[in-house]
Tab-separated table of C-alpha atoms in Angstrom:
chain	number	residue	atom	x	y	z
A	1	UNK	CA	134.016	193.848	115.295
A	2	UNK	CA	134.035	190.076	115.730
A	3	UNK	CA	137.719	190.242	116.665
A	4	UNK	CA	137.136	192.775	119.426
A	5	UNK	CA	134.083	190.888	120.708
A	6	UNK	CA	136.323	187.837	120.994
A	7	UNK	CA	138.945	189.896	122.844
A	8	UNK	CA	136.254	191.124	125.273
A	9	UNK	CA	135.057	187.570	125.872
A	10	UNK	CA	138.658	186.536	126.460
A	11	UNK	CA	139.074	189.320	128.991
A	12	UNK	CA	136.006	188.055	130.850
A	13	UNK	CA	137.249	184.449	130.856
A	14	UNK	CA	140.736	185.498	131.920
A	15	UNK	CA	139.551	187.069	135.154
A	16	UNK	CA	136.957	184.354	135.707
A	17	UNK	CA	139.771	181.801	136.034
A	18	UNK	CA	141.134	183.513	139.167
A	19	UNK	CA	138.437	182.197	141.491
A	20	UNK	CA	140.480	182.378	144.699
A	21	UNK	CA	141.507	185.958	143.915
A	22	UNK	CA	137.863	186.841	143.288
A	23	UNK	CA	136.763	185.357	146.611
A	24	UNK	CA	139.593	187.194	148.371
A	25	UNK	CA	138.542	190.414	146.659
A	26	UNK	CA	134.919	189.985	147.717
A	27	UNK	CA	136.045	189.357	151.291
A	28	UNK	CA	138.319	192.418	151.267
A	29	UNK	CA	135.653	194.694	149.782
A	30	UNK	CA	133.124	193.463	152.325
A	31	UNK	CA	135.411	194.018	155.311
A	32	UNK	CA	136.382	197.503	154.166
A	33	UNK	CA	132.727	198.230	153.455
A	34	UNK	CA	131.796	197.331	157.019
A	35	UNK	CA	134.601	199.436	158.501
A	36	UNK	CA	133.798	202.485	156.349
A	37	UNK	CA	130.059	202.081	156.968
A	38	UNK	CA	130.425	202.425	160.712
A	39	UNK	CA	132.741	205.401	160.185
A	40	UNK	CA	130.130	207.049	157.975
A	41	UNK	CA	127.383	206.305	160.499
A	42	UNK	CA	129.369	208.131	163.180
A	43	UNK	CA	129.996	211.064	160.843
A	44	UNK	CA	126.379	211.328	159.694
A	45	UNK	CA	125.189	211.018	163.292
A	46	UNK	CA	127.123	214.209	164.027
A	47	UNK	CA	126.272	215.896	160.710
A	48	UNK	CA	122.864	214.666	159.477
A	49	UNK	CA	122.219	215.260	155.760
A	50	UNK	CA	125.891	215.998	155.142
A	51	UNK	CA	126.385	216.583	151.421
A	52	UNK	CA	122.628	216.319	150.916
A	53	UNK	CA	122.630	212.613	151.805
A	54	UNK	CA	120.684	210.833	154.510
A	55	UNK	CA	122.520	208.231	156.580
A	56	UNK	CA	120.954	205.476	154.435
A	57	UNK	CA	122.109	207.272	151.287
A	58	UNK	CA	125.625	207.558	152.714
A	59	UNK	CA	125.666	203.833	153.468
A	60	UNK	CA	124.533	203.089	149.919
A	61	UNK	CA	127.384	205.283	148.679
A	62	UNK	CA	129.884	203.264	150.734
A	63	UNK	CA	128.800	199.972	149.225
A	64	UNK	CA	128.612	201.389	145.732
A	65	UNK	CA	132.235	202.435	146.168
A	66	UNK	CA	133.213	198.918	147.174
A	67	UNK	CA	131.209	197.424	144.304
A	68	UNK	CA	132.685	199.756	141.676
A	69	UNK	CA	136.238	199.806	143.024
A	70	UNK	CA	137.517	197.330	140.441
A	71	UNK	CA	134.710	197.742	137.910
A	72	UNK	CA	135.536	201.404	137.282
A	73	UNK	CA	139.228	201.041	138.062
A	74	UNK	CA	139.343	203.509	140.932
A	75	UNK	CA	142.727	202.131	141.978
A	76	UNK	CA	143.940	200.953	138.593
A	77	UNK	CA	142.571	199.744	135.298
A	78	UNK	CA	144.114	196.307	135.510
A	79	UNK	CA	145.863	196.608	132.138
A	80	UNK	CA	148.200	199.602	132.330
A	81	UNK	CA	150.975	197.600	134.003
A	82	UNK	CA	150.927	195.112	131.123
A	83	UNK	CA	151.243	197.864	128.511
A	84	UNK	CA	154.024	199.586	130.470
A	85	UNK	CA	155.923	196.296	130.731
A	86	UNK	CA	155.560	195.687	126.993
A	87	UNK	CA	156.877	199.185	126.318
A	88	UNK	CA	159.848	198.536	128.626
A	89	UNK	CA	160.734	195.258	126.893
A	90	UNK	CA	160.070	196.564	123.394
A	91	UNK	CA	157.312	194.003	122.735
A	92	UNK	CA	154.893	196.877	122.182
A	93	UNK	CA	156.426	197.358	118.707
A	94	UNK	CA	154.891	194.040	117.667
A	95	UNK	CA	151.505	195.175	118.993
A	96	UNK	CA	151.660	198.435	117.047
A	97	UNK	CA	152.451	196.642	113.775
A	98	UNK	CA	149.551	194.210	114.126
A	99	UNK	CA	146.460	194.748	111.922
A	100	UNK	CA	144.399	195.393	115.072
A	101	UNK	CA	144.111	198.811	116.679
A	102	UNK	CA	145.985	198.888	119.993
A	103	UNK	CA	143.540	201.176	121.807
A	104	UNK	CA	140.452	199.260	120.664
A	105	UNK	CA	142.108	195.941	121.542
A	106	UNK	CA	142.774	196.988	125.129
A	107	UNK	CA	139.394	198.717	125.370
A	108	UNK	CA	137.709	195.428	124.451
A	109	UNK	CA	139.827	193.410	126.873
A	110	UNK	CA	139.058	195.913	129.629
A	111	UNK	CA	135.327	195.763	128.845
A	112	UNK	CA	135.415	192.012	129.458
A	113	UNK	CA	137.282	192.561	132.713
A	114	UNK	CA	134.739	195.163	133.867
A	115	UNK	CA	131.822	192.859	133.090
A	116	UNK	CA	133.325	190.077	135.183
A	117	UNK	CA	134.262	192.383	138.052
A	118	UNK	CA	130.718	193.755	138.146
A	119	UNK	CA	129.351	190.243	138.571
A	120	UNK	CA	132.248	188.764	140.530
A	121	UNK	CA	133.205	191.541	142.938
A	122	UNK	CA	130.370	194.041	142.591
A	123	UNK	CA	127.105	192.267	143.293
A	124	UNK	CA	128.073	190.142	146.308
A	125	UNK	CA	129.454	192.947	148.542
A	126	UNK	CA	126.396	195.075	147.702
A	127	UNK	CA	124.056	192.274	148.735
A	128	UNK	CA	125.969	191.649	151.962
A	129	UNK	CA	126.008	195.359	152.757
A	130	UNK	CA	122.267	195.661	152.176
A	131	UNK	CA	121.536	192.630	154.372
A	132	UNK	CA	123.531	194.215	157.208
A	133	UNK	CA	122.455	197.872	156.903
A	134	UNK	CA	119.323	197.937	154.688
A	135	UNK	CA	120.561	201.059	152.926
A	136	UNK	CA	118.763	202.987	150.175
A	137	UNK	CA	117.798	201.095	147.024
A	138	UNK	CA	116.535	202.583	143.735
A	139	UNK	CA	112.720	202.666	143.787
A	140	UNK	CA	112.141	201.376	140.246
A	141	UNK	CA	113.660	199.456	137.350
A	142	UNK	CA	114.251	202.651	135.370
A	143	UNK	CA	116.631	203.977	138.007
A	144	UNK	CA	118.519	200.675	138.054
A	145	UNK	CA	118.916	200.803	134.273
A	146	UNK	CA	119.996	204.457	134.398
A	147	UNK	CA	122.567	203.495	137.034
A	148	UNK	CA	123.965	200.687	134.859
A	149	UNK	CA	124.336	203.105	131.935
A	150	UNK	CA	126.236	205.520	134.209
A	151	UNK	CA	128.486	202.654	135.339
A	152	UNK	CA	129.169	201.683	131.721
A	153	UNK	CA	130.117	205.264	130.866
A	154	UNK	CA	132.267	205.375	133.993
A	155	UNK	CA	134.219	202.338	132.802
A	156	UNK	CA	134.897	204.076	129.487
A	157	UNK	CA	136.252	207.178	131.234
A	158	UNK	CA	138.326	204.960	133.513
A	159	UNK	CA	139.824	203.089	130.567
A	160	UNK	CA	140.655	206.359	128.816
A	161	UNK	CA	142.462	207.678	131.908
A	162	UNK	CA	144.515	204.544	132.480
A	163	UNK	CA	145.315	204.171	128.781
A	164	UNK	CA	146.828	207.655	128.832
A	165	UNK	CA	148.797	206.656	131.939
A	166	UNK	CA	150.110	203.590	130.087
A	167	UNK	CA	151.046	205.652	127.020
A	168	UNK	CA	153.244	207.881	129.189
A	169	UNK	CA	155.728	204.996	129.385
A	170	UNK	CA	156.818	205.749	125.807
A	171	UNK	CA	158.414	208.994	126.993
A	172	UNK	CA	159.445	208.115	130.558
A	173	UNK	CA	162.074	205.714	131.794
A	174	UNK	CA	159.538	204.147	134.164
A	175	UNK	CA	155.775	204.559	133.986
A	176	UNK	CA	155.209	203.396	137.555
A	177	UNK	CA	155.598	206.903	138.930
A	178	UNK	CA	152.702	208.100	136.773
A	179	UNK	CA	150.696	205.053	137.847
A	180	UNK	CA	151.172	205.951	141.516
A	181	UNK	CA	150.181	209.579	140.956
A	182	UNK	CA	147.111	208.517	138.970
A	183	UNK	CA	146.199	205.978	141.662
A	184	UNK	CA	146.299	208.569	144.452
A	185	UNK	CA	144.567	211.241	142.375
A	186	UNK	CA	141.797	208.872	141.326
A	187	UNK	CA	141.265	207.607	144.852
A	188	UNK	CA	140.734	211.149	146.118
A	189	UNK	CA	138.898	212.834	143.241
A	190	UNK	CA	136.597	209.922	142.399
A	191	UNK	CA	134.932	210.319	145.795
A	192	UNK	CA	136.140	206.962	147.087
A	193	UNK	CA	137.283	208.439	150.398
A	194	UNK	CA	134.360	210.846	150.832
A	195	UNK	CA	131.526	211.872	148.499
A	196	UNK	CA	132.549	214.853	146.399
A	197	UNK	CA	129.323	216.580	147.504
A	198	UNK	CA	130.934	216.891	150.930
A	199	UNK	CA	133.960	218.794	149.609
A	200	UNK	CA	133.649	222.489	150.470
A	201	UNK	CA	133.579	225.511	148.167
A	202	UNK	CA	135.942	225.749	145.229
A	203	UNK	CA	137.586	222.406	146.001
A	204	UNK	CA	134.218	220.686	145.643
A	205	UNK	CA	133.439	222.468	142.379
A	206	UNK	CA	136.806	221.507	140.918
A	207	UNK	CA	136.548	217.905	142.112
A	208	UNK	CA	133.085	217.480	140.590
A	209	UNK	CA	134.315	218.884	137.260
A	210	UNK	CA	137.273	216.502	136.924
A	211	UNK	CA	136.959	213.211	134.976
A	212	UNK	CA	137.367	211.040	138.082
A	213	UNK	CA	133.918	212.186	139.244
A	214	UNK	CA	132.506	210.134	136.359
A	215	UNK	CA	133.803	206.904	137.921
A	216	UNK	CA	131.904	206.869	141.217
A	217	UNK	CA	130.220	210.144	142.157
A	218	UNK	CA	128.040	210.361	139.040
A	219	UNK	CA	126.920	206.691	139.074
A	220	UNK	CA	126.224	206.946	142.824
A	221	UNK	CA	124.078	210.052	142.376
A	222	UNK	CA	122.179	208.372	139.538
A	223	UNK	CA	121.613	205.362	141.824
A	224	UNK	CA	120.340	207.651	144.585
A	225	UNK	CA	117.964	209.449	142.224
A	226	UNK	CA	119.829	212.756	142.337
A	227	UNK	CA	119.760	212.977	138.531
A	228	UNK	CA	116.449	212.708	136.696
A	229	UNK	CA	115.143	213.979	133.388
A	230	UNK	CA	117.424	216.646	131.952
A	231	UNK	CA	119.654	216.290	134.987
A	232	UNK	CA	120.263	212.660	134.041
A	233	UNK	CA	121.011	213.680	130.462
A	234	UNK	CA	123.486	216.241	131.802
A	235	UNK	CA	125.193	213.577	133.937
A	236	UNK	CA	125.547	211.306	130.913
A	237	UNK	CA	126.811	214.225	128.828
A	238	UNK	CA	129.450	214.957	131.477
A	239	UNK	CA	130.673	211.371	131.372
A	240	UNK	CA	130.440	211.148	127.598
A	241	UNK	CA	132.360	214.368	126.965
A	242	UNK	CA	135.186	213.300	129.240
A	243	UNK	CA	135.227	209.863	127.592
A	244	UNK	CA	135.507	211.358	124.096
A	245	UNK	CA	138.142	213.903	125.135
A	246	UNK	CA	140.324	211.372	126.945
A	247	UNK	CA	139.950	208.679	124.285
A	248	UNK	CA	140.960	211.277	121.712
A	249	UNK	CA	144.001	212.192	123.792
A	250	UNK	CA	144.874	208.506	124.058
A	251	UNK	CA	144.543	208.134	120.295
A	252	UNK	CA	146.880	211.097	119.762
A	253	UNK	CA	149.400	209.642	122.228
A	254	UNK	CA	149.216	206.280	120.460
A	255	UNK	CA	149.829	207.919	117.073
A	256	UNK	CA	152.849	209.775	118.454
A	257	UNK	CA	154.143	206.572	120.046
A	258	UNK	CA	153.762	204.690	116.766
A	259	UNK	CA	155.780	207.335	114.936
A	260	UNK	CA	158.468	207.129	117.613
A	261	UNK	CA	158.668	203.353	117.266
A	262	UNK	CA	158.843	203.599	113.452
A	263	UNK	CA	161.621	206.207	113.616
A	264	UNK	CA	163.637	204.205	116.124
A	265	UNK	CA	163.027	200.992	114.223
A	266	UNK	CA	164.111	202.620	110.989
């Protein structure tokens, strides 16, 4: 465990060194947050209580999306390109033969990255957005803590998705095609473009049942107090079940990849 804690700390320090990139990211998230906020205001002015949200709730959703964009890897986990490159060059064979588990290693590194992104690119845009729009805030500390738990579970689901994407490189000539598909799918089905509660009929039901809903929609609804009591437990169970299922799939893919490397190496 000490090894993986060290890896997580290293992941945090790694991203903390890119100060200019962090400032640029905060600026970008803030600008996009402002643009999307005014778009949402126009939409909610025409359709009040769309998706069950007030205009203030919708604004909070916008800024949560900007805050969690990198934390929950809505547009990429930040590590899959490295794994794919190591598969392409063959360096991944060294990683698989090390006495450290590959999945746990990258999970720990990603946890450190998520922690930094939450502090570095999550908090500041949220504060700026609230100062400009005074959107909805959780009414008590318990809701804040429940929200942070939902975010943590969302990062686990995100890692599991992107780890599976990275593992696909073992069987494809180029994993970038899968990365692009996953990027577009996640952007749409996480609710980054519009809350999934707005999606009509069967499309909405399907979208809310897919794992990408665990990255933004579920944490946002916890933040807005939509899940309480048993409803909150159900939201956590949804995230947890997807996390276990996808991590298990990633483990199976890693085992198959290891066997492939051993056979080819032999």
